[in-house]
mmCIF file of C-alpha atoms in Angstrom:
data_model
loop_
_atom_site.group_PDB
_atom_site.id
_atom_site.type_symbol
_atom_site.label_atom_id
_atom_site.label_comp_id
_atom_site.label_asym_id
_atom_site.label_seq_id
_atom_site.Cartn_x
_atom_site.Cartn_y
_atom_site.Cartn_z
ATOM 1 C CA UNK A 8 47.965 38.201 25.672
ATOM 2 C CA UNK A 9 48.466 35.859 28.088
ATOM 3 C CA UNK A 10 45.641 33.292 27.058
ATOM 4 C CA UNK A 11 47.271 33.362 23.250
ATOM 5 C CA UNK A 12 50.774 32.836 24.572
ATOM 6 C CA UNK A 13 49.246 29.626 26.536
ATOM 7 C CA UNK A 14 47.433 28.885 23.757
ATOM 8 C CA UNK A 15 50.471 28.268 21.745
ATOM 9 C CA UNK A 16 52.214 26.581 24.817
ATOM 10 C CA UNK A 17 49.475 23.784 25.112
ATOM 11 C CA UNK A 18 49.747 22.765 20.864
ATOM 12 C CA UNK A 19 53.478 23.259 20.847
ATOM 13 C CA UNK A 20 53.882 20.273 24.027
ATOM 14 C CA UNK A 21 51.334 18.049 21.967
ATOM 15 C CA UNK A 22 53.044 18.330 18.890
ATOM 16 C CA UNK A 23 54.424 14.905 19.144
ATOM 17 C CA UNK A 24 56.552 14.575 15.782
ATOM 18 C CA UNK A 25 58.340 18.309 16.726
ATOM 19 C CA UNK A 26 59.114 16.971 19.756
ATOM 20 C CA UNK A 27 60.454 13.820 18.524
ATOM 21 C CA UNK A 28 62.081 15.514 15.397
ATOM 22 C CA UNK A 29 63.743 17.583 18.377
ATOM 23 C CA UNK A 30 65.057 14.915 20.842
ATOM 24 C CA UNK A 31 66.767 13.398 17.857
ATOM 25 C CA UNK A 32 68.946 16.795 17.356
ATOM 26 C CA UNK A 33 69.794 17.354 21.411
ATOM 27 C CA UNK A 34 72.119 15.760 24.031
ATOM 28 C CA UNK A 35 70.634 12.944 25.971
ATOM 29 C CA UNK A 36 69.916 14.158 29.818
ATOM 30 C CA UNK A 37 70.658 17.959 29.100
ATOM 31 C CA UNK A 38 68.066 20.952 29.932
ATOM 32 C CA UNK A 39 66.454 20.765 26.566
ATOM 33 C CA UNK A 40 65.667 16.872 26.739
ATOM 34 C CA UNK A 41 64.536 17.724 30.107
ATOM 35 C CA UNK A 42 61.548 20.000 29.288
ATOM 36 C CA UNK A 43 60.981 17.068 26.371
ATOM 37 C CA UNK A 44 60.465 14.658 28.709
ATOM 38 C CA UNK A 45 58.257 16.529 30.450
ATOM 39 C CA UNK A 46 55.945 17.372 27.748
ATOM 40 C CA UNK A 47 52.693 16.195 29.177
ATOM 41 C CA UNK A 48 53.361 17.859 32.827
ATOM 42 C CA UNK A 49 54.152 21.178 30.921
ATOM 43 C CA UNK A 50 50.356 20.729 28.721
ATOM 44 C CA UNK A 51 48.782 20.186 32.385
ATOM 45 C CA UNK A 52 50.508 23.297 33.870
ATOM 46 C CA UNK A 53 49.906 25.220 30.563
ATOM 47 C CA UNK A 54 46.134 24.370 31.077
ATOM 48 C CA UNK A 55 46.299 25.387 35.300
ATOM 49 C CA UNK A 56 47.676 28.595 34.043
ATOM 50 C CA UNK A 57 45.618 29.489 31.190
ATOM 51 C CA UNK A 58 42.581 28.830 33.723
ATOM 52 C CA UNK A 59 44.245 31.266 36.284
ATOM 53 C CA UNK A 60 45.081 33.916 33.756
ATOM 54 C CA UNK A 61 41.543 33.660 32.726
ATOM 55 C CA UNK A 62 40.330 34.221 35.843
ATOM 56 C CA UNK A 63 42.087 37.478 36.099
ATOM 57 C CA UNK A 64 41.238 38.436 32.781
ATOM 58 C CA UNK A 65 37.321 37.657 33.181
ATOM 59 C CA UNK A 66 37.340 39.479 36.119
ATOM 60 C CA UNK A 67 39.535 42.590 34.912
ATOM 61 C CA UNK A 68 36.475 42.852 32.467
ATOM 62 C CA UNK A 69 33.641 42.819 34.608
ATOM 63 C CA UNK A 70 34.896 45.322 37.155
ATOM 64 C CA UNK A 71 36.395 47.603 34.652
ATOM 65 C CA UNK A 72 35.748 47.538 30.551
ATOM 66 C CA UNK A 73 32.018 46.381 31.465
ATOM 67 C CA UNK A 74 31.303 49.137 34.179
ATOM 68 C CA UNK A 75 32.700 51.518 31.949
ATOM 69 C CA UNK A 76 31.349 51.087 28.438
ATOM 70 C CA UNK A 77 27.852 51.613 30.204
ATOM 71 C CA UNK A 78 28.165 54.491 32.397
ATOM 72 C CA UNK A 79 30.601 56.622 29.420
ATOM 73 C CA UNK A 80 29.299 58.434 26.591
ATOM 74 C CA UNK A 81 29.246 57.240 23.098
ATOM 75 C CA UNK A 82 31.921 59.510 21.717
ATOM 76 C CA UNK A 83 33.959 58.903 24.469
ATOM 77 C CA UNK A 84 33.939 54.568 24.406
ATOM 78 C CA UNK A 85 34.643 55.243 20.685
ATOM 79 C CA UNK A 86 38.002 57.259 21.141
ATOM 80 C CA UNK A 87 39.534 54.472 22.853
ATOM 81 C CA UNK A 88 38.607 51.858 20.025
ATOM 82 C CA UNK A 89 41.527 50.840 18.025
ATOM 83 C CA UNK A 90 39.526 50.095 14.550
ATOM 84 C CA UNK A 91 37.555 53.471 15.606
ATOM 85 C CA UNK A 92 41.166 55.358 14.308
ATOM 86 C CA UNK A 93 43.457 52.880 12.454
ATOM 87 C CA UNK A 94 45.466 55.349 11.339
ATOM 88 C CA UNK A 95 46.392 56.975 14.518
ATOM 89 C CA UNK A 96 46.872 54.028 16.700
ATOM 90 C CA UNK A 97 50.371 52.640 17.539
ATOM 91 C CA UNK A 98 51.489 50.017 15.903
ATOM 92 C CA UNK A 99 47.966 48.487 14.808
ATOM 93 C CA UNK A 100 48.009 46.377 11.819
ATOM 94 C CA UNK A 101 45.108 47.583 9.514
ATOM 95 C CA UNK A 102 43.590 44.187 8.424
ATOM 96 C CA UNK A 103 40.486 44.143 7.191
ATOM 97 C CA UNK A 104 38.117 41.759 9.600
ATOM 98 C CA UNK A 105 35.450 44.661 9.207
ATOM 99 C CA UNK A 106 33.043 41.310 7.827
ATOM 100 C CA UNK A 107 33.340 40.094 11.572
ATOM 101 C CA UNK A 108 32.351 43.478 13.590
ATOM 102 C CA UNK A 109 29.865 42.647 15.473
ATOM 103 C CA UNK A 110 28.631 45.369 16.269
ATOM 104 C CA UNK A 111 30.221 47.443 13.642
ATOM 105 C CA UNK A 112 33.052 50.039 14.226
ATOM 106 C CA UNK A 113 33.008 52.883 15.781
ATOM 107 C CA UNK A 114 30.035 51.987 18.280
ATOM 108 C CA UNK A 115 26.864 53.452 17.071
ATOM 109 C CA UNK A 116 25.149 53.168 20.111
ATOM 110 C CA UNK A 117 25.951 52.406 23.918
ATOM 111 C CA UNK A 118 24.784 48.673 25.421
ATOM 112 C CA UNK A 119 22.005 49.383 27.371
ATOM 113 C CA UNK A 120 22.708 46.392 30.069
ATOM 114 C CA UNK A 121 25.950 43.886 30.871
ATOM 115 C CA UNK A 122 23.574 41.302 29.273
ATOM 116 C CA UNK A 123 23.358 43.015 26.262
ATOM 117 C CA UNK A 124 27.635 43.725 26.359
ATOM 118 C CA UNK A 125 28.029 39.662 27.017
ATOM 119 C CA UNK A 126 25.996 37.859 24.609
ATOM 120 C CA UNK A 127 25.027 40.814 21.532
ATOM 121 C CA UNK A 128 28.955 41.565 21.031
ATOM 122 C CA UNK A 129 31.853 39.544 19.405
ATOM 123 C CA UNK A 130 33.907 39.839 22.347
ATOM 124 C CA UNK A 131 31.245 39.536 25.263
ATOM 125 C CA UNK A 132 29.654 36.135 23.464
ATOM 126 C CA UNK A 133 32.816 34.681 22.595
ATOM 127 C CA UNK A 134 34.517 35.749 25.523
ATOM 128 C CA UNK A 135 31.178 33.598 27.448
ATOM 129 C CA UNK A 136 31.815 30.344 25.205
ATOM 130 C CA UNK A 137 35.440 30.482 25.694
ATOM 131 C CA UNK A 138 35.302 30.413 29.789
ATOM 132 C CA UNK A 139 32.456 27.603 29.529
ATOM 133 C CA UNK A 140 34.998 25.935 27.487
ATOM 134 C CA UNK A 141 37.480 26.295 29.601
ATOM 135 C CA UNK A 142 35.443 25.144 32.661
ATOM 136 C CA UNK A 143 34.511 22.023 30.953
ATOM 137 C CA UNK A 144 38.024 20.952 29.831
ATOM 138 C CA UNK A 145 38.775 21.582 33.454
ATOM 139 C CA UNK A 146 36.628 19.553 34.770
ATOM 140 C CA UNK A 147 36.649 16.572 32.432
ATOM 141 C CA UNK A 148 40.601 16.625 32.467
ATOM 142 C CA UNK A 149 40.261 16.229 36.162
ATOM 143 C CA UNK A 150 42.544 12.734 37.145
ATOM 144 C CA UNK A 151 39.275 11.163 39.086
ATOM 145 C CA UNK A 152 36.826 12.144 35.850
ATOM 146 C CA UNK A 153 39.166 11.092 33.450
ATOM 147 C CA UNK A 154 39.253 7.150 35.244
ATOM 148 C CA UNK A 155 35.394 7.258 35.329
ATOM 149 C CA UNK A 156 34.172 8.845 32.248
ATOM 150 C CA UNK A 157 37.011 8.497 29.927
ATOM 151 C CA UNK A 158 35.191 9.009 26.749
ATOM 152 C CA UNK A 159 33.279 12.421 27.815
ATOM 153 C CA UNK A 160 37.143 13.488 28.792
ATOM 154 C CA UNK A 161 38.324 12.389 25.307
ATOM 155 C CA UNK A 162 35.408 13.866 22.963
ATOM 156 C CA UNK A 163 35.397 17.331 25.194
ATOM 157 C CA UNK A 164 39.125 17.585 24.369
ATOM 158 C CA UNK A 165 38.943 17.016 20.894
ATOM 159 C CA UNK A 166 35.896 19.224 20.543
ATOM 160 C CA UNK A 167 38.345 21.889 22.253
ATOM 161 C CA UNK A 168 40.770 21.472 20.000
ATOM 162 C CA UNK A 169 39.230 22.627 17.231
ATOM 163 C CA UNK A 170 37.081 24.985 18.887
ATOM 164 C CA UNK A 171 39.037 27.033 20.855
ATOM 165 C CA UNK A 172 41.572 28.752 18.629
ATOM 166 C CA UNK A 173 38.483 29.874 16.520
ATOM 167 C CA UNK A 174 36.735 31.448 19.590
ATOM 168 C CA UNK A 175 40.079 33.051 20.463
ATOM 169 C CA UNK A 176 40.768 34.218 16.890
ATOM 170 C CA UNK A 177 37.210 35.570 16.966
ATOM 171 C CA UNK A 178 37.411 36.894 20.616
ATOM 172 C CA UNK A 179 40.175 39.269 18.927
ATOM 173 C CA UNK A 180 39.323 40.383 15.310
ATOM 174 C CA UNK A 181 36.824 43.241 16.849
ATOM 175 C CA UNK A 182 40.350 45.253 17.677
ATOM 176 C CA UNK A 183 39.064 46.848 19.975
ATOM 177 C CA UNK A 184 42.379 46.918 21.568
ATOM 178 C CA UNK A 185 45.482 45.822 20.607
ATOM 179 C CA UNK A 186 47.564 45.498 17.329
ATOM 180 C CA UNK A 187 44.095 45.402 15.377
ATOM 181 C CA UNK A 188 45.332 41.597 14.473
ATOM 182 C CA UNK A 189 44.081 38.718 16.906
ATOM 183 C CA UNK A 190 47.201 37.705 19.146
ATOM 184 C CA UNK A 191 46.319 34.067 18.581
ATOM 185 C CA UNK A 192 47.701 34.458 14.873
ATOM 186 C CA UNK A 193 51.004 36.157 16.045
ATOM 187 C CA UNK A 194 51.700 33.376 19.236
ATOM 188 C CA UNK A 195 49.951 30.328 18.042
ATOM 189 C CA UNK A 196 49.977 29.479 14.461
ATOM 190 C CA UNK A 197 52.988 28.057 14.155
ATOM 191 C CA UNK A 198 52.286 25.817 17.090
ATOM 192 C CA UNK A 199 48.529 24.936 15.922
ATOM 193 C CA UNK A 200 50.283 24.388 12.155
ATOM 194 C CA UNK A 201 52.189 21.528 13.907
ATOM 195 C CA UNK A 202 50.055 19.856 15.835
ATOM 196 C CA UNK A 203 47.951 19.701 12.457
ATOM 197 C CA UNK A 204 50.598 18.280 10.983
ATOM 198 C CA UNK A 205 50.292 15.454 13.517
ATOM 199 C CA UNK A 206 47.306 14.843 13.080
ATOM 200 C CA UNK A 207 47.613 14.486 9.290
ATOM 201 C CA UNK A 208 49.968 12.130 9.752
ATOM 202 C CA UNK A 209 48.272 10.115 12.036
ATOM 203 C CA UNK A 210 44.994 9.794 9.760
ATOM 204 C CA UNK A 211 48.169 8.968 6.586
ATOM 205 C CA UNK A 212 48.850 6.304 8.666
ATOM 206 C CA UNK A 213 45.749 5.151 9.568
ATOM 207 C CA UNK A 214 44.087 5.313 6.121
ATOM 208 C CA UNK A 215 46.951 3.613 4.281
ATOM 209 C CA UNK A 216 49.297 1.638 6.706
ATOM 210 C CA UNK A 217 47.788 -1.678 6.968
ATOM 211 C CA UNK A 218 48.377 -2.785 10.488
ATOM 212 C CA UNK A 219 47.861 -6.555 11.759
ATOM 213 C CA UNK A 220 47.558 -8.103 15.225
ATOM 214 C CA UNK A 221 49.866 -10.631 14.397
ATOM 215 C CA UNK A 222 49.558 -12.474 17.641
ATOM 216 C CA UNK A 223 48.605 -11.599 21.438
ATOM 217 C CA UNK A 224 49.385 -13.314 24.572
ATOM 218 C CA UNK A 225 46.978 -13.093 27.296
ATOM 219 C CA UNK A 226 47.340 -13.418 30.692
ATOM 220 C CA UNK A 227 44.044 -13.768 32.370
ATOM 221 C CA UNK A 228 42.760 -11.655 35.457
ATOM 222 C CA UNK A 229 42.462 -12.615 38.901
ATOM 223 C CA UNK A 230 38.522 -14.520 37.197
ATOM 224 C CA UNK A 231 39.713 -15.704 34.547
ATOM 225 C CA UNK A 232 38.643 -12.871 32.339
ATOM 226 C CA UNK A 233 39.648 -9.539 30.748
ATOM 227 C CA UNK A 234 39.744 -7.661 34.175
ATOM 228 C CA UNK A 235 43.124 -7.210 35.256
ATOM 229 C CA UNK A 236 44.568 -8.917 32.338
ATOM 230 C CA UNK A 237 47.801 -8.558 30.576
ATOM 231 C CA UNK A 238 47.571 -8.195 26.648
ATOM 232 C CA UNK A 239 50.846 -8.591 24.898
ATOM 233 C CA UNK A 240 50.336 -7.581 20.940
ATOM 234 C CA UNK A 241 52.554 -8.091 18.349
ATOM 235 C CA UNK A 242 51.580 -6.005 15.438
ATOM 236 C CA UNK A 243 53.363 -5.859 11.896
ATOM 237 C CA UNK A 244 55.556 -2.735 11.652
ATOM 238 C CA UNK A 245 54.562 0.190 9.670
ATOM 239 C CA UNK A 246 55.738 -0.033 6.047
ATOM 240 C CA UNK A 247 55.968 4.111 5.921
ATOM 241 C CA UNK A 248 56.132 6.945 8.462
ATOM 242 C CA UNK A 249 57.868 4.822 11.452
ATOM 243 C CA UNK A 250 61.145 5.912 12.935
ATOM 244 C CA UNK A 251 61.676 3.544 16.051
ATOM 245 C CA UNK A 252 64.490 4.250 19.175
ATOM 246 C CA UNK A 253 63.760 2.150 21.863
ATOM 247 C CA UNK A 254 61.777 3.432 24.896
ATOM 248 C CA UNK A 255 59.430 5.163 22.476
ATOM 249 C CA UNK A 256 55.438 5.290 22.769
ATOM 250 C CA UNK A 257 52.415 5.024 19.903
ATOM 251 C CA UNK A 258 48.794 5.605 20.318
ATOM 252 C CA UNK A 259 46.378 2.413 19.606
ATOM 253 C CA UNK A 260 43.376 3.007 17.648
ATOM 254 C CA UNK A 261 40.578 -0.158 17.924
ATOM 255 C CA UNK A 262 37.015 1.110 15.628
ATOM 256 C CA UNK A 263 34.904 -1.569 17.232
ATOM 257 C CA UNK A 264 35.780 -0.736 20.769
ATOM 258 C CA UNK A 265 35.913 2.808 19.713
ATOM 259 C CA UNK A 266 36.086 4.528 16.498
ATOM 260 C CA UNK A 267 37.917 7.598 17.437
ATOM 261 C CA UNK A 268 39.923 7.092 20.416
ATOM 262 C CA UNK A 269 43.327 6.499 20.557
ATOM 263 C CA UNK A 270 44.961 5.387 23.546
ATOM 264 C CA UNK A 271 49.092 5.975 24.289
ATOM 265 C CA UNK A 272 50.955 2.340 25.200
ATOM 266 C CA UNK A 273 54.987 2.333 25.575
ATOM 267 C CA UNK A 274 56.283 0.158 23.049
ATOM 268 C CA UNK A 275 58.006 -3.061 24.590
ATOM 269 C CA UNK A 276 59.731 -4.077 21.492
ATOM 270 C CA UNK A 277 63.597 -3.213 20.453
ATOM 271 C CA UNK A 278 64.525 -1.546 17.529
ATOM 272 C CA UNK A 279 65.589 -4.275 15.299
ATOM 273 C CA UNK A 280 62.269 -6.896 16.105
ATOM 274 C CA UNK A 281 60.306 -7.462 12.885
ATOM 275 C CA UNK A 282 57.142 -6.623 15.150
ATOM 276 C CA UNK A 283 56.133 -3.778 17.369
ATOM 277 C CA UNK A 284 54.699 -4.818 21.054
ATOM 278 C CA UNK A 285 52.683 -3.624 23.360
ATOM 279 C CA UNK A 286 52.030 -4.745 26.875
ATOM 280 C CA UNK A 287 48.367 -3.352 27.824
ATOM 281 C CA UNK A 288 46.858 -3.809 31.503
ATOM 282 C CA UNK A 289 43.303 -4.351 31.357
ATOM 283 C CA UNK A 290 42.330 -1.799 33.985
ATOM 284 C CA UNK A 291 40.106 0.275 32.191
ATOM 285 C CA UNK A 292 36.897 0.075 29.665
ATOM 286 C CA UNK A 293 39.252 -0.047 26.543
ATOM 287 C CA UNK A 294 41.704 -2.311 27.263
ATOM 288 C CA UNK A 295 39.418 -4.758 28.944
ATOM 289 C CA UNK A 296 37.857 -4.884 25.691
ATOM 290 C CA UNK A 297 40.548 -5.202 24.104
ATOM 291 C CA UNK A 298 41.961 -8.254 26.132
ATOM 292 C CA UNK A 299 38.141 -10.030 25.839
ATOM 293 C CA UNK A 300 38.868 -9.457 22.074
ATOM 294 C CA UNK A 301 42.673 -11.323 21.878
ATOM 295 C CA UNK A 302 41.133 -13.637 24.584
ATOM 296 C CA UNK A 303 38.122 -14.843 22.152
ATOM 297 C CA UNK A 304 40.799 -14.608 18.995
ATOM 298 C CA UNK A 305 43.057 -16.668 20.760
ATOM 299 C CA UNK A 306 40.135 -19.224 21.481
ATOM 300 C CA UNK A 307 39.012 -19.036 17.570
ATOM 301 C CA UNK A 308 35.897 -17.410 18.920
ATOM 302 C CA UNK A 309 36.745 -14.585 16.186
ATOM 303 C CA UNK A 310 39.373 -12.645 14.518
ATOM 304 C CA UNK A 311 41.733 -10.350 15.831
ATOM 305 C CA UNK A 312 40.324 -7.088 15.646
ATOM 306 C CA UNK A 313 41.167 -3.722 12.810
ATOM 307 C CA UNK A 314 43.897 -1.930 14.721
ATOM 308 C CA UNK A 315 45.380 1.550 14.095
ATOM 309 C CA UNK A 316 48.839 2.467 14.957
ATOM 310 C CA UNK A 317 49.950 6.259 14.983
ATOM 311 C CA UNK A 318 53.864 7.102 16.413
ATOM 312 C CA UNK A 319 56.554 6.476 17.520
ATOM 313 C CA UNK A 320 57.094 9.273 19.583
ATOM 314 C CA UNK A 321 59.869 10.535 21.923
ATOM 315 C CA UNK A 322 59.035 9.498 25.684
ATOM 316 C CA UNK A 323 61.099 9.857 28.903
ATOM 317 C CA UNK A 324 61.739 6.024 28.723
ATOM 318 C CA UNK A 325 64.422 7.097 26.018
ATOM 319 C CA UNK A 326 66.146 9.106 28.541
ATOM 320 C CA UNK A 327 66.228 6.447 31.276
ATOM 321 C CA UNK A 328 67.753 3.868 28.421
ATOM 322 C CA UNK A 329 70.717 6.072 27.484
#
């Protein structure tokens, strides 16, 4: 229960355009604008407490449901089965998932090993691949391995993404216990539905909002170079999709630094400029290479680079404005 209710915590606080759909509705500076604002901590502390709750869970399994399921007999493991009696249960929803038993309902045989349990059983293998996944986004989301290895951060996140409410919906459809329907589907669907929704839009705008750098301004590092530079863009404004208050953020998307990342900026400009800015440090791998790129532009070396530009979304900039 408690991994599907964080589940749906963590997709609702990324679901950028229901958040910013929201802040346009609510008071400036009350409670609800608050927890808004604070969008991004609450995704962080989601993640802390799905990785404690996990912890528990893991080890509620090991010490008990493991233990047990090899030292009871057959007939007895089988009476406490949920899709064993789906017409007796309480309150279990009688769906038929029977095409994902693995190993079928009722047991027809006890594990012979807490090898067997973990990696020959929907639950036991799933249950495996979600803790390694939850280990890795742990690690990777870490502040120190995000500055160094960006990119592995970035791809193990996405892979997550799309990963994990599959391993969770399959974790569940056994109904072993429970309501006999994964929790996932009953906490989180409306949340993953959104954040979909995002991401639709984003790829809309991408794919059919043609996006210029119209000019940049480049303030060399400390060398002369792109290290520690200052990169102010100027891009044309979004013909569709683009709902600008000032103190909002978008995401940057460059394919020849990197085709699938896409990096959040506050937008500099005000709501009536014909242009939407950006002021970029160039303190990481990215936006060095994206200041070397305006820097050789600006020199006639090349062109400005493709760029992709997905928001604007409701930051805590807004609230410090009003």
């Amino acid at each position: 229960m408690g991994a599907a209710l964080w589940t749906a915590i963590l997709y609702l606080t990324m679901s950028r355009s229901l958040l910013t759909q929201i802040s346009r509705c609510v008071r400036s500076g009350g409670i609800i604008m608050a927890y808004l604002d604070a969008h991004k901590d609450l995704h962080i502390l989601a993640g802390q407490a799905m990785f404690v709750t996990a912890f528990f869970h893991v080890a509620a399994h090991l010490l008990g449901t493991v233990p047990g399921i090899l030292r009871r007999p057959l007939p007895e493991i089988n009476a406490l089965l949920g899709c064993a009696h789906p017409d007796t249960t309480p309150d279990f929803v009688n769906i038929d998932l029977a095409w994902l038993q693995w190993p079928m309902c009722p047991l027809q045989r006890t594990p012979d090993s807490v090898t067997e349990i973990l990696f020959t059983t929907m639950p036991g293998l799933t249950g495996v691949l979600l803790v390694l996944l939850l280990v890795g986004t742990m690690y990777t989301a870490r502040q120190a391995g995000r500055a160094k290895q960006f990119e592995l951060f970035w791809y193990f996140h996405n892979f997550n993404i799309a990963s994990w409410p599959v391993l969770l919906f399959l974790h569940g459809s056994q109904a072993w216990v429970g309501l006999g329907l994964p929790l996932v589907v009953l906490t989180s669907s409306l949340p993953i539905v959104t954040y979909t929704v995002d991401r639709i839009k984003r790829f809309l705008r991408s794919s059919f909002s043609e996006i210029q750098i119209l000019g940049a301004t480049v303030r060399p590092g400390p060398g002369g170079g792109a290290h520690g530079a200052l990169t102010y863009l100027h891009l044309s404004k979004p013909r569709v999709l683009w709902h600008f208050q000032t103190g909002m953020y978008g995401f940057l998307n460059i394919p020849e630094i990197a085709r699938f990342q896409w990096h959040p900026f506050t937008i500099c400009s005000g709501a009536d400029d014909e242009t939407v800015n950006f002021l970029i440090a160039g303190v990481g791998d990215w936006t060095r290479a994206l200041a070397k790129r305006c820097l050789d532009a600006n020199a006639g070396v090349t062109s400005f680079p493709r760029i992709g530009l997905d928001g604007p979304f409701t930051a805590p900039t807004q609230s410090a404005l009003s």
